[in-house]
mmCIF file of C-alpha atoms and ligand atoms in Angstrom:
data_model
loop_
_atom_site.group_PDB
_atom_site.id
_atom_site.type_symbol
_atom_site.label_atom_id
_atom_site.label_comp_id
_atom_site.label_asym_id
_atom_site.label_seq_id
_atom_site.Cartn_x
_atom_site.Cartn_y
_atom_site.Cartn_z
ATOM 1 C CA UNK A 1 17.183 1.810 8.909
ATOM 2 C CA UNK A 2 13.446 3.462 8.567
ATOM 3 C CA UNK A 3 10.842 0.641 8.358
ATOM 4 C CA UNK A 4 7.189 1.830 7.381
ATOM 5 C CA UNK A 5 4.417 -0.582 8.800
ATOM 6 C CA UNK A 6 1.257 -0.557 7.071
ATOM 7 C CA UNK A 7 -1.880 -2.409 8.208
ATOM 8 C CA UNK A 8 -5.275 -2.422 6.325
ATOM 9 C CA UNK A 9 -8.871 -2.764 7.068
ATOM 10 C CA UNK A 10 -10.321 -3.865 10.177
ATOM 11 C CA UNK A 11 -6.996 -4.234 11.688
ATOM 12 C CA UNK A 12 -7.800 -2.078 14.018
ATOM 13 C CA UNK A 13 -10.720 -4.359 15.214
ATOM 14 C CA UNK A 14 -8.093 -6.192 16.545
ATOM 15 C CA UNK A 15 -9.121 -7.967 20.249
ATOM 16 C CA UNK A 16 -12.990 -7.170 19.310
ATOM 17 C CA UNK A 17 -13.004 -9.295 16.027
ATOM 18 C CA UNK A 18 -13.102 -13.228 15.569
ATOM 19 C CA UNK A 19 -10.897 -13.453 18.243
ATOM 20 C CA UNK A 20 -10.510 -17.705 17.583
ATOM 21 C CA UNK A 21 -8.236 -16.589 14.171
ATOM 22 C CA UNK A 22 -6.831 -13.643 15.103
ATOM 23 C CA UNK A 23 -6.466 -13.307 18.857
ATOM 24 C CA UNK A 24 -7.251 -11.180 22.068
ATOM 25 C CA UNK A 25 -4.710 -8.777 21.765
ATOM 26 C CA UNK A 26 -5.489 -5.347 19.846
ATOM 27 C CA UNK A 27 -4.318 -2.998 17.675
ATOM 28 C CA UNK A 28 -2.693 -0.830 20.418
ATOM 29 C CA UNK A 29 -1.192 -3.906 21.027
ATOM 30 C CA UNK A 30 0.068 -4.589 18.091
ATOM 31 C CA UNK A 31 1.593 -1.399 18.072
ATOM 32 C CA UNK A 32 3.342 -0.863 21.291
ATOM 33 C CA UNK A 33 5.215 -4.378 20.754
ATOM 34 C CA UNK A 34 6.575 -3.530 16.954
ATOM 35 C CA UNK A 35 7.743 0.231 18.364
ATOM 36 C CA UNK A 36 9.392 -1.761 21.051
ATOM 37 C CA UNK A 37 11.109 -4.136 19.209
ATOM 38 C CA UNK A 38 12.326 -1.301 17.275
ATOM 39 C CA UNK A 39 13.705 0.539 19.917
ATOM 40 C CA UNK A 40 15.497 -2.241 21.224
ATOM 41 C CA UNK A 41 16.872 -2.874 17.863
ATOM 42 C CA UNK A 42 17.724 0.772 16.722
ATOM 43 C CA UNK A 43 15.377 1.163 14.022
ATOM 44 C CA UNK A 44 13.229 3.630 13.109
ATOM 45 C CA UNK A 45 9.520 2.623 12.295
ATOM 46 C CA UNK A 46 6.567 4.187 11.384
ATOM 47 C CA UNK A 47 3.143 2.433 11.919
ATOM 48 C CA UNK A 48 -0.319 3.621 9.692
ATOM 49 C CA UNK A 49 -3.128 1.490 9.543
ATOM 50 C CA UNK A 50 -5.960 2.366 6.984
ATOM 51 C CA UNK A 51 -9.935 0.949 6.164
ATOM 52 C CA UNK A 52 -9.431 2.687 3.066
ATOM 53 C CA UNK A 53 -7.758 1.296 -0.215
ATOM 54 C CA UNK A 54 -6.641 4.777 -1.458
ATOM 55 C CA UNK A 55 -4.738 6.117 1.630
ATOM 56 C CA UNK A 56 -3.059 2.788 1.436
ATOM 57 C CA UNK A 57 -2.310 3.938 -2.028
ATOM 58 C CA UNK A 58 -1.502 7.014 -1.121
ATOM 59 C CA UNK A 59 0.595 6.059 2.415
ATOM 60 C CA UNK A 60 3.108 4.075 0.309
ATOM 61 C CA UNK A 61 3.653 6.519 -2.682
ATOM 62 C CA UNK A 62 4.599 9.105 -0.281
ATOM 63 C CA UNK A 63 7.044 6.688 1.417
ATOM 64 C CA UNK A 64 9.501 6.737 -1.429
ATOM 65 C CA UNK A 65 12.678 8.179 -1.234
ATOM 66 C CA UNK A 66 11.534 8.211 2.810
ATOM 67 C CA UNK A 67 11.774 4.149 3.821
ATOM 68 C CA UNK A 68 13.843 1.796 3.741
ATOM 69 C CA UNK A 69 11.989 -1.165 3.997
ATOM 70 C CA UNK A 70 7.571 -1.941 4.321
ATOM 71 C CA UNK A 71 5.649 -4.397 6.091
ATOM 72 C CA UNK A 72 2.405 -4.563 4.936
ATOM 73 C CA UNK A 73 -0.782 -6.293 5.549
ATOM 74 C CA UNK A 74 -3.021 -5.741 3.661
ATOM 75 C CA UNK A 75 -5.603 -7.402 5.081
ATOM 76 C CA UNK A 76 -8.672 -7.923 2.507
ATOM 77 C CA UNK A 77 -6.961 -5.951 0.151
ATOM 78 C CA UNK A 78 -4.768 -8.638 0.235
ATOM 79 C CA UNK A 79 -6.750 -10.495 -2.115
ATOM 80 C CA UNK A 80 -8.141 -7.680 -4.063
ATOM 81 C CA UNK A 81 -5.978 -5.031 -4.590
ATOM 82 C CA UNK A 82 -3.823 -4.282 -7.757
ATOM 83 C CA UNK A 83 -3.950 -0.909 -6.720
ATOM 84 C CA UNK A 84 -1.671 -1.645 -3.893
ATOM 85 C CA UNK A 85 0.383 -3.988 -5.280
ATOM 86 C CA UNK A 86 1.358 -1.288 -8.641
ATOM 87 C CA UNK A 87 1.835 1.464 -5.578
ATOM 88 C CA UNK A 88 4.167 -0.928 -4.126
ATOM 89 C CA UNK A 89 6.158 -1.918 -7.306
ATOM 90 C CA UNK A 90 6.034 2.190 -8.146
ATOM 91 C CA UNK A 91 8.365 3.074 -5.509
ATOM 92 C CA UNK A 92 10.216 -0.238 -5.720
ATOM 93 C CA UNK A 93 10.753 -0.137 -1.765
ATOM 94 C CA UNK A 94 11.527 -3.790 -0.262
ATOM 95 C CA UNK A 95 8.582 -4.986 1.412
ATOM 96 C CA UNK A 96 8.004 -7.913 3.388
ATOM 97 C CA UNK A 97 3.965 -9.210 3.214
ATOM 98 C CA UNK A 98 2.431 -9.928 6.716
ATOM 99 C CA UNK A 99 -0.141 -11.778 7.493
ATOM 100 C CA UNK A 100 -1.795 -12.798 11.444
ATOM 101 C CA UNK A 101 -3.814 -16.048 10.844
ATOM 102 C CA UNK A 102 -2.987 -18.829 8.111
ATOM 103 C CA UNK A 103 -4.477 -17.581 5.034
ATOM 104 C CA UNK A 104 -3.209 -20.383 3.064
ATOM 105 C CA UNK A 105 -5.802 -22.649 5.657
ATOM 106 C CA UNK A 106 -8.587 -21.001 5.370
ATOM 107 C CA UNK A 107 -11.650 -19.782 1.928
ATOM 108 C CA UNK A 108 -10.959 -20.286 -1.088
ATOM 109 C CA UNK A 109 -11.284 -16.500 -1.366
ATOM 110 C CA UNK A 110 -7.829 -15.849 0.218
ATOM 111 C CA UNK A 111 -5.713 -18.057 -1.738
ATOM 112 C CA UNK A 112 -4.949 -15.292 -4.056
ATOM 113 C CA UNK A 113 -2.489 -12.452 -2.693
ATOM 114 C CA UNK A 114 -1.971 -9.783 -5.598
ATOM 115 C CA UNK A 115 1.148 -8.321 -2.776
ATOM 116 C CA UNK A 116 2.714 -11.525 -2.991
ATOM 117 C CA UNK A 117 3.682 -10.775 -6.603
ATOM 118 C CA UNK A 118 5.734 -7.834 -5.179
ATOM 119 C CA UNK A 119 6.919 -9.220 -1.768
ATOM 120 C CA UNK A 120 10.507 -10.358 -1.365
ATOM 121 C CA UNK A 121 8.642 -12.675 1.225
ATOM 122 C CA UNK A 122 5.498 -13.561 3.572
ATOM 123 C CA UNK A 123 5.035 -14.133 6.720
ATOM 124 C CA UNK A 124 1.793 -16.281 7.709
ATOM 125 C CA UNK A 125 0.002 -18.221 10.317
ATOM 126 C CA UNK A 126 2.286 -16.579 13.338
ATOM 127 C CA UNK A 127 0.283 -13.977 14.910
ATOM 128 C CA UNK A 128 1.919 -10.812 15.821
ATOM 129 C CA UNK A 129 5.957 -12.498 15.961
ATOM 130 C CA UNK A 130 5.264 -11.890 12.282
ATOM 131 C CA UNK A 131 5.411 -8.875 11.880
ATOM 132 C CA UNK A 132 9.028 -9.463 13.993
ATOM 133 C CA UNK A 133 10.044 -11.738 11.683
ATOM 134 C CA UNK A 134 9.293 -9.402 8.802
ATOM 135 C CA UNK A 135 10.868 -6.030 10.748
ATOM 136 C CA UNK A 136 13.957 -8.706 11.089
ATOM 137 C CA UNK A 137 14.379 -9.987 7.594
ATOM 138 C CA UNK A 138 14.185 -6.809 6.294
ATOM 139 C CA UNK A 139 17.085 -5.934 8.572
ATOM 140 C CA UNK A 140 19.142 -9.000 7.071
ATOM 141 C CA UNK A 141 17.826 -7.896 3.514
ATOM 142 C CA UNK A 142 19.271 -4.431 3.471
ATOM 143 C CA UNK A 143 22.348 -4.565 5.518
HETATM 144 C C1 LIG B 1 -5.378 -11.131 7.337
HETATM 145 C C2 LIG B 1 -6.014 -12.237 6.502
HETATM 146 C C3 LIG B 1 -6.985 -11.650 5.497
HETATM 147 O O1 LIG B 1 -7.552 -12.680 4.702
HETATM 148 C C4 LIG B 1 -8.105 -10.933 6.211
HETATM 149 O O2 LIG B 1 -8.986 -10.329 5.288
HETATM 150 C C5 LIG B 1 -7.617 -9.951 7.221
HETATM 151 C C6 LIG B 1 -6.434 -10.259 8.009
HETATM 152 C C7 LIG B 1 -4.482 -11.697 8.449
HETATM 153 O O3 LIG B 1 -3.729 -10.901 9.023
HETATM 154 O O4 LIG B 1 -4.540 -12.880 8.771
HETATM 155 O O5 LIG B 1 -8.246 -8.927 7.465
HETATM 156 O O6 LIG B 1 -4.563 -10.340 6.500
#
């Protein structure tokens, strides 16, 4: 199984910004523990992380025919972007929506997620074991 994990803006912040929502740990982190999980579970991954809506765009169009499965946050674009969500339902590639602090908790603002449309499910409010939990439902999902 080939898992493509996308994350959007200012997820690379991560350990530097608001660390009371989303934590101390950082992107580099964030990274090391997903390609270890993987290892230990025999699946190949793939981990991009963008500021910029396009290449997100972009990242997942040239993922079809290539992944299996996507985890995505989105970040902002969460609540913003039809752009990513039509890339997304373009290549038709099961994708499991990701997100580090409870969205559904917090502004107004971020009540709306345009991926959530597309997503076969969402993971929110669990820090990093989410994206875990999304790597493993996938698994369950297309086996
Ligand atoms: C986020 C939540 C979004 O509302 C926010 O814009 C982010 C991160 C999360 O992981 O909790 O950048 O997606």
């Amino acid at each position: 199984m080939k898992i493509l994990v996308i994350n959007g803006p200012n997820i690379n912040m991560l350990g530097i910004r608001e660390p009371a929502i989303y934590g101390a740990s950082t992107y580099a982190d964030l990274v090391a523990m997903i390609k270890e999980y993987c290892a230990s579970a025999d699946i190949e991954c793939e981990l991009f992380q963008s500021n910029h809506e396009g290449d997100i765009v972009d990242k997942i169009q040239d993922a079809y025919g290539k992944f299996d499965g996507i985890v995505i946050n989105p970040a902002a674009y969460t609540h913003t972007s039809v752009a990513i969500l039509d890339a997304l339902k373009s290549v038709a590639i099961p994708t499991v929506e990701v997100h580090i602090s409870k969205v559904s908790e917090r502004e107004s603002f971020r009540q709306i997620s345009y991926v959530s449309y597309y997503a076969v499910k969402t993971y929110q409010g669990l820090g990093f074991d989410g994206y875990i939990k999304a790597i493993e439902y996938l698994r369950e999902h297309l086996s």
